[in-house]
XYZ file of C-alpha atoms in Angstrom:
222
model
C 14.825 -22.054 -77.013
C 15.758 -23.610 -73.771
C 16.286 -27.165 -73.650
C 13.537 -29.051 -70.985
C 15.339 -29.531 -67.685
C 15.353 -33.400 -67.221
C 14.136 -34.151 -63.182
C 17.002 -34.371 -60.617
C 18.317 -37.286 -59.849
C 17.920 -38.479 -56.561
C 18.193 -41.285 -53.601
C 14.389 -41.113 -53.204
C 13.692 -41.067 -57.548
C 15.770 -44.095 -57.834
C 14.410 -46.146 -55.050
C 10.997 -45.235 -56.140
C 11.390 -46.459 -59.701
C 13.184 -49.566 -58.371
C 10.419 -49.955 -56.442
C 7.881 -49.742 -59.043
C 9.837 -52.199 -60.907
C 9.889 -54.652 -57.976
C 6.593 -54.281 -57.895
C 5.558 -55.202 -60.906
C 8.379 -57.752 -62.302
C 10.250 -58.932 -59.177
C 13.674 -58.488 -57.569
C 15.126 -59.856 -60.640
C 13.790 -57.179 -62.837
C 16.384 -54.615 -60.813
C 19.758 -53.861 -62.431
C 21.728 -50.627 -62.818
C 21.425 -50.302 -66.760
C 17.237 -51.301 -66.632
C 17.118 -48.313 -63.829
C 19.133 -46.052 -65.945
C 17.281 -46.269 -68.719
C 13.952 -45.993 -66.970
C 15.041 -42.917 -65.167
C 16.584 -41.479 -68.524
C 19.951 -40.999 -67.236
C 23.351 -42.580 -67.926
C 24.317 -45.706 -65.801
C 27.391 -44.923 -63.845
C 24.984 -41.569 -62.601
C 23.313 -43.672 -59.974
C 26.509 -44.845 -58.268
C 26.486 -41.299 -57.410
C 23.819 -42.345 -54.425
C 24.547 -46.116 -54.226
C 27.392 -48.030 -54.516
C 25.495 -51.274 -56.530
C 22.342 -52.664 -57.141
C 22.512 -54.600 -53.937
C 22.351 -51.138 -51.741
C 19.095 -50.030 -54.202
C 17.136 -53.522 -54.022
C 17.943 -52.484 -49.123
C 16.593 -49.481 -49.875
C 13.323 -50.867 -51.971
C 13.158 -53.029 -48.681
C 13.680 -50.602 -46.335
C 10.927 -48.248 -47.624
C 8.208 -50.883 -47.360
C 9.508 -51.225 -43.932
C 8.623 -47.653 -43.174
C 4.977 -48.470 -44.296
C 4.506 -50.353 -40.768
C 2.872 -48.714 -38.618
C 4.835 -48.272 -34.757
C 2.779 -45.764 -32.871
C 1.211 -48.463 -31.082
C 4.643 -48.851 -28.644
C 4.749 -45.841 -28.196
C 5.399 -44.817 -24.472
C 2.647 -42.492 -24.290
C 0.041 -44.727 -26.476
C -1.901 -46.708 -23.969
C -2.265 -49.714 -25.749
C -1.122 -52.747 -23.620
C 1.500 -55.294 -25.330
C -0.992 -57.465 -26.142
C -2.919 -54.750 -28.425
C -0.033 -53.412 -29.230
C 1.642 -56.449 -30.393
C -1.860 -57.319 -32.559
C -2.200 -53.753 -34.533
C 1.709 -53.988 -35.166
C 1.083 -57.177 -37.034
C -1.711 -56.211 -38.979
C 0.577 -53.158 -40.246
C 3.353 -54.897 -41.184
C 1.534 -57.905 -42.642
C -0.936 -55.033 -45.163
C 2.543 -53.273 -45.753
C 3.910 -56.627 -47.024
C 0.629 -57.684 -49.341
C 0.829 -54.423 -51.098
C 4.722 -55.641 -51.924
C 5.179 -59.501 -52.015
C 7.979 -59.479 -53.931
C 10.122 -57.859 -51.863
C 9.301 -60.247 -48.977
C 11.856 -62.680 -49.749
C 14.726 -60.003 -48.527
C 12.323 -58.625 -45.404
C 12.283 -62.311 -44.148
C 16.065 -62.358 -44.305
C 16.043 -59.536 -41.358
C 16.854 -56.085 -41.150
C 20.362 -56.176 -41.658
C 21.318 -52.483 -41.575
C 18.859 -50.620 -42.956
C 17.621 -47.992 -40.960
C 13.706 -48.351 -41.320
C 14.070 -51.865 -40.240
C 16.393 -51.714 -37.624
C 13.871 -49.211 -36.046
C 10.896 -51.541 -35.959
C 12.737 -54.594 -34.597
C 13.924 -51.730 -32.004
C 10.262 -50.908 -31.564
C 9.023 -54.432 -30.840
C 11.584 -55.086 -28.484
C 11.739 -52.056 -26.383
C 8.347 -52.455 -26.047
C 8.103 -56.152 -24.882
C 11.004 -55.148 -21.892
C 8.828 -51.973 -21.295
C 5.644 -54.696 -20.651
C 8.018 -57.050 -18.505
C 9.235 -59.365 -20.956
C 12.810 -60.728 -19.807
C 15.406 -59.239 -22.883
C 16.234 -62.747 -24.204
C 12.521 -63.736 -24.529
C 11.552 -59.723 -25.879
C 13.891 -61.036 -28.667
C 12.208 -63.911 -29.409
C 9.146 -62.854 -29.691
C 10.217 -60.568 -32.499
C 11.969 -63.320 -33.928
C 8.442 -65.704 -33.538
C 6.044 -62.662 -35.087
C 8.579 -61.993 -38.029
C 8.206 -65.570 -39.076
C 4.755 -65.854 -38.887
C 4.069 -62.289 -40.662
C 6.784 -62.923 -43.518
C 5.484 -66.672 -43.816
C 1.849 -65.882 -44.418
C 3.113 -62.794 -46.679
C 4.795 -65.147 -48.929
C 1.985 -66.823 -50.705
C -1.792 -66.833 -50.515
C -2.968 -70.878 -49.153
C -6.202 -70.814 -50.729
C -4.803 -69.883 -53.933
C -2.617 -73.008 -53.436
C -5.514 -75.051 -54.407
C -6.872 -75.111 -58.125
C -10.589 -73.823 -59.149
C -11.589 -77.104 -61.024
C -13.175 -79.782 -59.437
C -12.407 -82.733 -60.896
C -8.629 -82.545 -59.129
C -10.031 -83.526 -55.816
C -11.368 -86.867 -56.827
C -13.132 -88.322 -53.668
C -11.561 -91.639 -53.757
C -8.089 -90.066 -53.342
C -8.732 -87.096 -51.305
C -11.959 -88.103 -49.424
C -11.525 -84.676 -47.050
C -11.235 -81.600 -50.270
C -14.641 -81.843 -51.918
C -14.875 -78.095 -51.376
C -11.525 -77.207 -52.324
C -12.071 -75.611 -55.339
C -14.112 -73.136 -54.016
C -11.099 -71.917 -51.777
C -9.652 -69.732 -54.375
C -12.646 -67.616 -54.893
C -12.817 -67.048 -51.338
C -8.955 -66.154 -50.819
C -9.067 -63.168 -49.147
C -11.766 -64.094 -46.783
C -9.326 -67.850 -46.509
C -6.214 -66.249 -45.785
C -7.339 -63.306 -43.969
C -9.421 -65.790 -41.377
C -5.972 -68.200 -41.039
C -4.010 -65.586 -40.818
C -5.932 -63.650 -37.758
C -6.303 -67.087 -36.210
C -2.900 -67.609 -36.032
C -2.341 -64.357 -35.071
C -4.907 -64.749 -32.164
C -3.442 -67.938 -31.171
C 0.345 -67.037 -30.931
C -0.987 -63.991 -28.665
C -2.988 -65.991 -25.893
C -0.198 -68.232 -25.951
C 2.471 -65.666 -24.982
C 0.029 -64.181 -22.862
C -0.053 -67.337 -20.884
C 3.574 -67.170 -20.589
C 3.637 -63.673 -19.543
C 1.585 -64.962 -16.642
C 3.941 -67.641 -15.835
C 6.546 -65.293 -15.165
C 4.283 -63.128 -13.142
C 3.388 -65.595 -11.237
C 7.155 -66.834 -10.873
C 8.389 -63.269 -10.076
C 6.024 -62.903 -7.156
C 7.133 -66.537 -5.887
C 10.734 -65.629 -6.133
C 10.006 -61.863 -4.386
C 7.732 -63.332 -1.381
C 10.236 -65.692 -0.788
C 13.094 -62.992 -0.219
């Protein structure tokens, strides 16, 4: 009788299971003998695709990073960088919820992984393409990585406890409804973080007209 074929290993099985375990246990849970043994294969196999655990734990990042959705700056999409700039967010922040643990290394920057490397080049190329000066196109992906990865990082109304008697009012006059926040964290931390995201967009708008408004001075004056 033939003996059962055990799955080829591969790149894409071994960032998947990684990624499974990051998931579920955190960054810490990686190494190359836990990955080995949950793939059923010997250890010094995977260093056949990566040289250490450091290259799997990129490539765990990197895939959520492909999870972000960058149609929106496209050339031929028609959304303006405004829009564009809004959806982006959204994507990246819903591709970070559905992995928190591997936020820590996303909010570190791109590095060089690949999937990364093209959304910074995304947001950037886009903001020049709208009018943005380079230097200011870069910090505005600088400014929206911060926020995103920040409110990715923990939940605020879950920062508060369900129990009622911790907000006494003599101490904390202003929290008499904070234990309610943690039943209501989506709607919480959703609201903050699409206020935020709101806010940081009119105020970049109003610097976009600035330097309108600067570039016509400067051209009628020529």
């Amino acid at each position: 009788m033939a003996r059962p074929r055990k799955p080829l290993l591969s790149r894409e099985r071994i960032v998947e299971t990684a990624s499974a375990l990051v998931d579920s246990e955190g960054l810490d849970a990686v190494s190359t003998r836990r990955l080995a043994a949950e793939l059923g294969v010997s250890g010094p196999s995977l260093y056949n695709h990566f040289r250490n655990k450091d290259e799997i734990l990129d490539a765990v990042a990197d895939a959520v990073s492909t999870q972000v959705d960058l149609s929106m700056f496209g050339e031929d999409d028609g959304r303006d960088w405004r829009t564009a700039l809004h959806d982006w967010a959204v994507s990246y922040r819903a591709a970070l919820k559905a992995h928190p643990n591997t936020v820590p290394m996303l909010a570190r920057g791109p590095g060089r992984r690949p999937a990364g490397l093209k959304v910074a080049d995304a947001v950037f190329g886009a903001m020049v393409r709208a009018g943005w000066p380079p230097a200011q196109a870069t910090s505005i992906g600088a400014l929206m990585r911060y926020f995103i990865t920040g409110s990715a990082l923990g939940s605020f109304a879950r920062g508060f406890v369900d129990d009622e008697t911790a907000y006494d009012p003599s101490d904390y006059p202003h929290l008499g409804q904070a234990h309610l926040l943690a039943d209501r964290q989506q709607k919480v931390d959703e609201g903050a973080f699409e206020t935020g995201l709101r806010a940081l967009i009119d105020g970049l708008d109003v610097q976009y007209a600035a330097l309108a408004r600067k570039d016509a001075s400067a051209t009628a004056e020529q």
